[in-house]
C-alpha positions as a Markdown table, in Angstrom:
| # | Residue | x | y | z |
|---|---|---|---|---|
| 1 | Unk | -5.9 | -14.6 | -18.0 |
| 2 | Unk | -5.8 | -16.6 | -14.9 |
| 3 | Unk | -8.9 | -17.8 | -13.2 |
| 4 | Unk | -8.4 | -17.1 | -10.4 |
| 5 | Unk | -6.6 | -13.7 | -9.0 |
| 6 | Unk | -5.2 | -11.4 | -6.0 |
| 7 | Unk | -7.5 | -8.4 | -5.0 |
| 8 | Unk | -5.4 | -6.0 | -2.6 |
| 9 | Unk | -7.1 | -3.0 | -1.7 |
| 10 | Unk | -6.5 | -0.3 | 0.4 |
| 11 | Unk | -6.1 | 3.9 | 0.8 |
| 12 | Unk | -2.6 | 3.8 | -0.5 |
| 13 | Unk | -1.9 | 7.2 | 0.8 |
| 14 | Unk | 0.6 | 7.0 | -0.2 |
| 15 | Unk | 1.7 | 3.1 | -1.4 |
| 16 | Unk | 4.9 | 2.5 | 0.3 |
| 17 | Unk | 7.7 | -0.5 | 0.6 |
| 18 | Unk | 5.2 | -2.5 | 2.9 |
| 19 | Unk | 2.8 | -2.4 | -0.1 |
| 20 | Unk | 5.1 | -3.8 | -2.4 |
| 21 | Unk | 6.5 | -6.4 | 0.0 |
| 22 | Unk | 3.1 | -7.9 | 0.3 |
| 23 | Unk | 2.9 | -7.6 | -3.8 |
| 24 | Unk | 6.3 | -9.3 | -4.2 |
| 25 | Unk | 4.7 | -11.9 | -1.4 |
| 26 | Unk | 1.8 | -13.2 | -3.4 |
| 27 | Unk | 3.5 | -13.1 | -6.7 |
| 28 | Unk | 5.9 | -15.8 | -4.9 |
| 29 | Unk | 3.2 | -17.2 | -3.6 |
| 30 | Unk | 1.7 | -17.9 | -7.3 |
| 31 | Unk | 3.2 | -15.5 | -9.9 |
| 32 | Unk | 0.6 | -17.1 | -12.7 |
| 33 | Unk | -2.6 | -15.6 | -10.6 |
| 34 | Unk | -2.7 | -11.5 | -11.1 |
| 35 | Unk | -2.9 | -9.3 | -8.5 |
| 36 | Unk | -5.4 | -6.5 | -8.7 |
| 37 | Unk | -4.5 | -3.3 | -7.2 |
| 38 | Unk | -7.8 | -1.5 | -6.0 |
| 39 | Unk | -7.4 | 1.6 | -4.5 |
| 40 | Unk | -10.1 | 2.7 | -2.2 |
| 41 | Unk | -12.2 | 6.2 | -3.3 |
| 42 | Unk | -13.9 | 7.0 | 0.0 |
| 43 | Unk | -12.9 | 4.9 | 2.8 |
| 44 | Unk | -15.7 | 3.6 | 4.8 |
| 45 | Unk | -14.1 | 3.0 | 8.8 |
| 46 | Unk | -11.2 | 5.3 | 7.8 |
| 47 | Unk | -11.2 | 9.4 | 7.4 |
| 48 | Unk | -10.7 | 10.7 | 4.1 |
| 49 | Unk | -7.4 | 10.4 | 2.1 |
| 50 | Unk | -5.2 | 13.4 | 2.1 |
| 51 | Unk | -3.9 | 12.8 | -1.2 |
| 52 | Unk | -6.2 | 13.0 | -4.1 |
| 53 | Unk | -7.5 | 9.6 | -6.0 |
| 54 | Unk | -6.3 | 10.6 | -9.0 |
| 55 | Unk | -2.6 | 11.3 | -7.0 |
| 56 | Unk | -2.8 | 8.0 | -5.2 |
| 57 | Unk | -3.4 | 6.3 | -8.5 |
| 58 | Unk | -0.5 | 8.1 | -10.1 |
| 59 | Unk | 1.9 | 7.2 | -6.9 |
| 60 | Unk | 0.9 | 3.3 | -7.1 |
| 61 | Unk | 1.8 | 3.3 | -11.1 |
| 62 | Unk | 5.4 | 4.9 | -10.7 |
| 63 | Unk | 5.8 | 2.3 | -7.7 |
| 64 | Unk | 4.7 | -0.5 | -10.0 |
| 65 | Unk | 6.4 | 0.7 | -13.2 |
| 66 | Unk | 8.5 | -2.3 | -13.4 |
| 67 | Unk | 5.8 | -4.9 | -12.1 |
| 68 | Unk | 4.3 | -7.9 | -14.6 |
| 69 | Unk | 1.3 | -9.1 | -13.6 |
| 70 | Unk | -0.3 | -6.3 | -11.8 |
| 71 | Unk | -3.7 | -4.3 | -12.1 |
| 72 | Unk | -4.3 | -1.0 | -11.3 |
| 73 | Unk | -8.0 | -0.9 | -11.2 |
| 74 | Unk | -10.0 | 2.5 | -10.5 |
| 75 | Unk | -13.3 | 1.2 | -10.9 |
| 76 | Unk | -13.9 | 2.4 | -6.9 |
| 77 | Unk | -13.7 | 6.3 | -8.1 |
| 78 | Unk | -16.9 | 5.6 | -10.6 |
| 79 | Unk | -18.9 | 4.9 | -7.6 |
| 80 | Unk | -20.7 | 7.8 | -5.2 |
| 81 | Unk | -20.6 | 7.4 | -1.5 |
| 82 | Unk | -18.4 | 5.1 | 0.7 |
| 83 | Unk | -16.3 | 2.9 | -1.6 |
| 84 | Unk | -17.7 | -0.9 | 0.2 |
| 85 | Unk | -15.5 | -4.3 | -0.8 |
| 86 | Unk | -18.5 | -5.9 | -1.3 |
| 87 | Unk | -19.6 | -3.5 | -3.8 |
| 88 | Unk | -16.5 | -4.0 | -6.1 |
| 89 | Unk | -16.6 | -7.9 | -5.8 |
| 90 | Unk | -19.8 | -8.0 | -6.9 |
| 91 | Unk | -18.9 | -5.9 | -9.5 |
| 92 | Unk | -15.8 | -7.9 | -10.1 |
| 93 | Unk | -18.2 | -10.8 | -10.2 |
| 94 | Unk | -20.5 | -9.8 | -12.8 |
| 95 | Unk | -17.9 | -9.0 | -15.1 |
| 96 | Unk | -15.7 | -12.3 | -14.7 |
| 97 | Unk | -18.5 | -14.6 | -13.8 |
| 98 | Unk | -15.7 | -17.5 | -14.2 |
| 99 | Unk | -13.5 | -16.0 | -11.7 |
| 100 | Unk | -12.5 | -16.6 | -8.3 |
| 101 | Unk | -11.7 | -13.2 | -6.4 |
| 102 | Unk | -8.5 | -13.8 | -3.0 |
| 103 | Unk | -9.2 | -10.8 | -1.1 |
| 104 | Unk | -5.8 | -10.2 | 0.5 |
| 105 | Unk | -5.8 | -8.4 | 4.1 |
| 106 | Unk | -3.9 | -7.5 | 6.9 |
| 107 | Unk | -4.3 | -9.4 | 10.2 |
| 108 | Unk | -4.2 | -6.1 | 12.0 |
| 109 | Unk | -7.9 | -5.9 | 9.9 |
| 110 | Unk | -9.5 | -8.7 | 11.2 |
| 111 | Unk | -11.0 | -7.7 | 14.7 |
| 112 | Unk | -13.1 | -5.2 | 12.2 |
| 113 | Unk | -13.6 | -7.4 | 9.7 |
| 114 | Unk | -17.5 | -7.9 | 11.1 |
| 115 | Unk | -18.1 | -4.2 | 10.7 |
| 116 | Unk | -17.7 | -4.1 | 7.1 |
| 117 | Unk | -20.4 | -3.6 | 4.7 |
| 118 | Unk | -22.4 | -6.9 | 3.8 |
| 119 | Unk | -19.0 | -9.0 | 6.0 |
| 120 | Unk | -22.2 | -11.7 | 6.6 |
| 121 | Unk | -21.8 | -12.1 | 2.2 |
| 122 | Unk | -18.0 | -11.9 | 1.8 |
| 123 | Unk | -17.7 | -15.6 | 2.1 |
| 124 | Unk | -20.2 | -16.1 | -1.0 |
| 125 | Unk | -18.0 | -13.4 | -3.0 |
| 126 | Unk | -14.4 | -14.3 | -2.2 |
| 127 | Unk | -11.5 | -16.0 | 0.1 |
| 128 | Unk | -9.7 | -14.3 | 2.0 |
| 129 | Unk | -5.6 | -14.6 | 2.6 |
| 130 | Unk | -4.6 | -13.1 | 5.3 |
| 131 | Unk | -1.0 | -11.6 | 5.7 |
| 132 | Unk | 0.4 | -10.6 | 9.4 |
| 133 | Unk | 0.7 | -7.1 | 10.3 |
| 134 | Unk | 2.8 | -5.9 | 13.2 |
| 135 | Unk | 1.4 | -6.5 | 16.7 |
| 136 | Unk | -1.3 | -8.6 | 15.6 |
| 137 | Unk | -2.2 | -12.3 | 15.7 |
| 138 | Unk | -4.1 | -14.6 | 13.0 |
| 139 | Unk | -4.5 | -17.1 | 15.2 |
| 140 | Unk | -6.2 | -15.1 | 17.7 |
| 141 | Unk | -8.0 | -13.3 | 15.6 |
| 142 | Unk | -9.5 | -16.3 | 13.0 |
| 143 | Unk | -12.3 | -16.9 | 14.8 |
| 144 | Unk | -13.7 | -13.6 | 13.5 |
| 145 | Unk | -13.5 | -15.2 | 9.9 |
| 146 | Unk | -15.0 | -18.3 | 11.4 |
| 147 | Unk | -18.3 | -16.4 | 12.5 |
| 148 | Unk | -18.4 | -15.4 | 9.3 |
| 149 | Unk | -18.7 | -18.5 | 7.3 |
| 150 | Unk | -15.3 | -18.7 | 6.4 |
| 151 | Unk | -13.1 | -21.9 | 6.6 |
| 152 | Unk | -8.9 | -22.1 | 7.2 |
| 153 | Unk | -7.2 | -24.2 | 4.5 |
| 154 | Unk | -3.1 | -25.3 | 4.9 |
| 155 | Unk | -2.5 | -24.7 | 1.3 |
| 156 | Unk | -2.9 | -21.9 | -1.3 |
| 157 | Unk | -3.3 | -24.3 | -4.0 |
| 158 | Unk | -7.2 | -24.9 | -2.0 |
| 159 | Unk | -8.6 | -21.5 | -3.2 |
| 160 | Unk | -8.7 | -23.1 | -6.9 |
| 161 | Unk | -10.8 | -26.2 | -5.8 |
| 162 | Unk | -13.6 | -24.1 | -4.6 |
| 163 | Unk | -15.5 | -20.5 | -5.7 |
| 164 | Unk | -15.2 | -18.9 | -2.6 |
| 165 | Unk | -15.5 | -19.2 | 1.5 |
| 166 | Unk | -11.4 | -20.1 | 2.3 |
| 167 | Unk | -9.3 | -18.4 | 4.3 |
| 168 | Unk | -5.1 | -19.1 | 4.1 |
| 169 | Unk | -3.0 | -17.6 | 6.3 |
| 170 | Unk | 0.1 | -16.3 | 4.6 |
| 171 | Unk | 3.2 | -15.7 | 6.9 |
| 172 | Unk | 5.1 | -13.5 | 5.3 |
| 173 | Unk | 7.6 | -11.4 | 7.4 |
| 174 | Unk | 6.1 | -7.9 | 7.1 |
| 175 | Unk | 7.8 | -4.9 | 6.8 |
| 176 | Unk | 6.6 | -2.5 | 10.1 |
| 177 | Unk | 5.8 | 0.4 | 7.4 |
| 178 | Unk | 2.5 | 2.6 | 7.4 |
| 179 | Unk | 1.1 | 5.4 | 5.1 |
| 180 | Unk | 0.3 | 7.4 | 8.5 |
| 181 | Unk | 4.2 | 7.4 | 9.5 |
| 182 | Unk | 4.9 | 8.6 | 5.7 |
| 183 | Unk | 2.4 | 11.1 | 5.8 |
| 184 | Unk | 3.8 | 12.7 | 9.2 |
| 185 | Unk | 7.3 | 12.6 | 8.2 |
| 186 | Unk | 6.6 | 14.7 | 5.4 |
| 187 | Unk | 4.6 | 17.0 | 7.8 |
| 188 | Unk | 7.3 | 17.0 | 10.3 |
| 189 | Unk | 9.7 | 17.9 | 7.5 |
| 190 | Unk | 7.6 | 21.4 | 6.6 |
| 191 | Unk | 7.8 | 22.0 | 10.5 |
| 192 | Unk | 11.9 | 21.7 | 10.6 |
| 193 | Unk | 11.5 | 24.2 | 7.1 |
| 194 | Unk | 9.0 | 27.2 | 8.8 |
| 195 | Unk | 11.5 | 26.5 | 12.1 |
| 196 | Unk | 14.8 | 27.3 | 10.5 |
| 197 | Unk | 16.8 | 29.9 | 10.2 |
| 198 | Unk | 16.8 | 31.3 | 6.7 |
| 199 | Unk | 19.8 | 31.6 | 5.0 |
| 200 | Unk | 21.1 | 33.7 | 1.8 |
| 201 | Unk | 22.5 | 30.9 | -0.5 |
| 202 | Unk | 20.0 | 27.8 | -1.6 |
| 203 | Unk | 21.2 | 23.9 | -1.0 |
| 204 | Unk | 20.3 | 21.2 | -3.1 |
| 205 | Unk | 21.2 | 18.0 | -1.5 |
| 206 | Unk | 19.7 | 14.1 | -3.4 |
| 207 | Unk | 17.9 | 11.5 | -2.2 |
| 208 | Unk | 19.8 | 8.0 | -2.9 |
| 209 | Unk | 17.7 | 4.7 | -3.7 |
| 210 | Unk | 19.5 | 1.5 | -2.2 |
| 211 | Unk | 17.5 | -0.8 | -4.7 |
| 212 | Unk | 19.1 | -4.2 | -3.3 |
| 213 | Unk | 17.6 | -3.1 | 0.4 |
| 214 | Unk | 14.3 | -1.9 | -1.0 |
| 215 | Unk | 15.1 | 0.6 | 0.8 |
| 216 | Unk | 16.4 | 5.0 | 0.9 |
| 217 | Unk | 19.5 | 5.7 | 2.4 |
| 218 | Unk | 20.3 | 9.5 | 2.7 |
| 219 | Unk | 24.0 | 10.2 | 3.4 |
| 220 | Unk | 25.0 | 11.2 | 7.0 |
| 221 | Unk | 27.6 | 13.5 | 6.3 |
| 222 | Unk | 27.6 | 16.9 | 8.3 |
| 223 | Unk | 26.2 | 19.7 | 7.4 |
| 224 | Unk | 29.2 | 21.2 | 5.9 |
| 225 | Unk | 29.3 | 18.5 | 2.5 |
| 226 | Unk | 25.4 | 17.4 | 3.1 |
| 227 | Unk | 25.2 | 19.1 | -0.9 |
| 228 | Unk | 28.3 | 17.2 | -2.1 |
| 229 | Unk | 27.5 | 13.8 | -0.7 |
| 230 | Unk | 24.2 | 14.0 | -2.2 |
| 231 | Unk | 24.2 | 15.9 | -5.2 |
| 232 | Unk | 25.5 | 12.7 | -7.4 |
| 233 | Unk | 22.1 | 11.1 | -7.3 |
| 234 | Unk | 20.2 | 12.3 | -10.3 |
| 235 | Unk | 17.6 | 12.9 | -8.6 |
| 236 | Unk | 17.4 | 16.0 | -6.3 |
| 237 | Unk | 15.7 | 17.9 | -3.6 |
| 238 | Unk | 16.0 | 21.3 | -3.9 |
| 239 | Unk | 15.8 | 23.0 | -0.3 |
| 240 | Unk | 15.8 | 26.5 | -1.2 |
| 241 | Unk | 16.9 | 29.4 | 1.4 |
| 242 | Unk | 17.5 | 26.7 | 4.3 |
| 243 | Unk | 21.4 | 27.1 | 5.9 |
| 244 | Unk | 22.7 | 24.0 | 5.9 |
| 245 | Unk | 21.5 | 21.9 | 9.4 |
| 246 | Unk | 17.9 | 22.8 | 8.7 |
| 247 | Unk | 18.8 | 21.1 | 5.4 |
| 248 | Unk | 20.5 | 17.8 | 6.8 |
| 249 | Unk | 17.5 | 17.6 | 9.6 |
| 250 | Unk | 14.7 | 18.0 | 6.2 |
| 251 | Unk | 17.0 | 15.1 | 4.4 |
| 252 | Unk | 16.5 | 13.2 | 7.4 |
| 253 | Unk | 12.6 | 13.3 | 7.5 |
| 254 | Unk | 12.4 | 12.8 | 4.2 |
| 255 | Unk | 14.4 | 9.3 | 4.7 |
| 256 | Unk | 10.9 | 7.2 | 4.5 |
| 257 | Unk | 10.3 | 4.0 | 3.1 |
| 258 | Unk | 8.7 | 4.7 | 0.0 |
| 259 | Unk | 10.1 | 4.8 | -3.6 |
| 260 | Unk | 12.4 | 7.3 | -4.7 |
| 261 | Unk | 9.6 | 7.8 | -7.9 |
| 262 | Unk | 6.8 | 8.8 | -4.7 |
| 263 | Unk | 8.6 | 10.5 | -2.8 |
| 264 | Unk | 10.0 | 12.8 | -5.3 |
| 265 | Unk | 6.1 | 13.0 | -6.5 |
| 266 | Unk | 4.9 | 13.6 | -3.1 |
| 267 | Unk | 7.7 | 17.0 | -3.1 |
| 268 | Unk | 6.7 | 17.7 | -6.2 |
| 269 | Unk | 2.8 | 18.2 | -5.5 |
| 270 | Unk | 3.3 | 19.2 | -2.1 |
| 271 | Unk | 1.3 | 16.2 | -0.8 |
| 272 | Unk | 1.1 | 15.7 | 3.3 |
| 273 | Unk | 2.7 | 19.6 | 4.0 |
């Protein structure tokens, strides 16, 4: 084991492509350090999850199925009240006293970054790498991690000199994906069902995964061959008593940017209807 690893946390709610982007980021950025997946119980300056723990957990494994190097950690549930990351690095901490921890965030986190939980300690506990988020700036925004004891390094390679106290900014180009876009197009997709016209014979139409693009693609045939287009995939939707637009306009909410593995979970549990 490495001494030194990735800790990504978040609602995950559900995990999505701009998750794994970020995964597939810091595992080019140094695939020998291992990137800890924490998944938040009870988020502190967020409202509560609509999925489950226990689903979220089970979305980020089928997303990560084919991942090396990876830890899903659940340690967060175990705990009562607010889940804090200062908490779970000091846990962290005591358990791998050798360890340096890289908390990994989003620049679109740091103007709150003061409001968290103990943020005066996090410099003591960790470094930080920051990755840019849409409509946000690290360079504006840095001197929030300044005024918290934290000091900007030009290299990765930096965070293994020292224990903790670094920040590296990490420009990736990230993908414009939320969990709260998912979770309303699923929504929005149970609003086009109650709104349509129901019909007497059932359509099953499939979703098709464009692995290359990391990426869905949903075919945009009309109505008419929306089943025939669709139904090749082996994995399938089944839209039952829908006439045939209400089922293209459902196919087209459901083209998210998540795994085909979560979304067909998400159906399958009802999650975000």
């Amino acid at each position: 084991m490495s001494d030194i690893e990735f800790i990504f946390g978040g609602s995950f709610d559900p995990i999505h492509f701009g998750h794994l982007h970020i995964i597939d980021s810091l595992q080019d950025l140094n695939s020998s350090w291992p990137v800890r997946i924490l998944p938040c119980s009870v988020p502190a300056l967020k409202k509560r999850t609509s999925a489950s723990f226990v689903q979220r957990v089970e979305m980020i494994q089928l997303a990560l199925k084919d991942y090396n190097n990876v830890i899903v950690d659940r340690r967060e549930s175990h705990r009562t009240g607010k889940s804090y990351s200062y908490d779970t690095l000091r846990e962290l901490a005591q358990e791998y006293p050798g360890r340096r921890f890289v908390l990994v965030i989003g620049s679109d986190n740091l103007e709150m970054i003061g409001q968290w939980y103990q943020a005066e300690q996090l410099a003591k506990c960790c470094h930080l790498v920051v990755v840019d988020r849409p409509d946000t700036s690290v360079e504006q925004q840095q001197a929030h991690l300044i005024d918290l004891g934290f000091r900007a390094v030009t290299s990765h390679l930096e965070l293994a000199e020292v224990k903790s106290g670094l920040f590296y900014h990490y420009k990736i180009i990230e993908r414009d994906t939320s969990s709260t876009a998912i979770r309303d197009s699923f929504r929005g997709s149970r609003i086009e069902s109650d709104a349509g016209d129901v019909g007497s014979q059932n359509d099953s139409c499939t979703q098709n995964e464009t692995r290359n693009q990391n990426s869905l693609t949903v075919s945009n045939a009309g109505s008419e061959n929306c089943a025939n287009g669709l139904a090749k995939h082996s994995q399938n939707i089944a839209l039952t008593s829908l006439d045939n637009k209400t089922a293209s306009q459902i196919i087209d909410a459901l083209n998210i940017d998540t795994p085909v593995a979560v979304k067909d979970y998400i159906i399958n549990h009802s999650i975000y209807t």
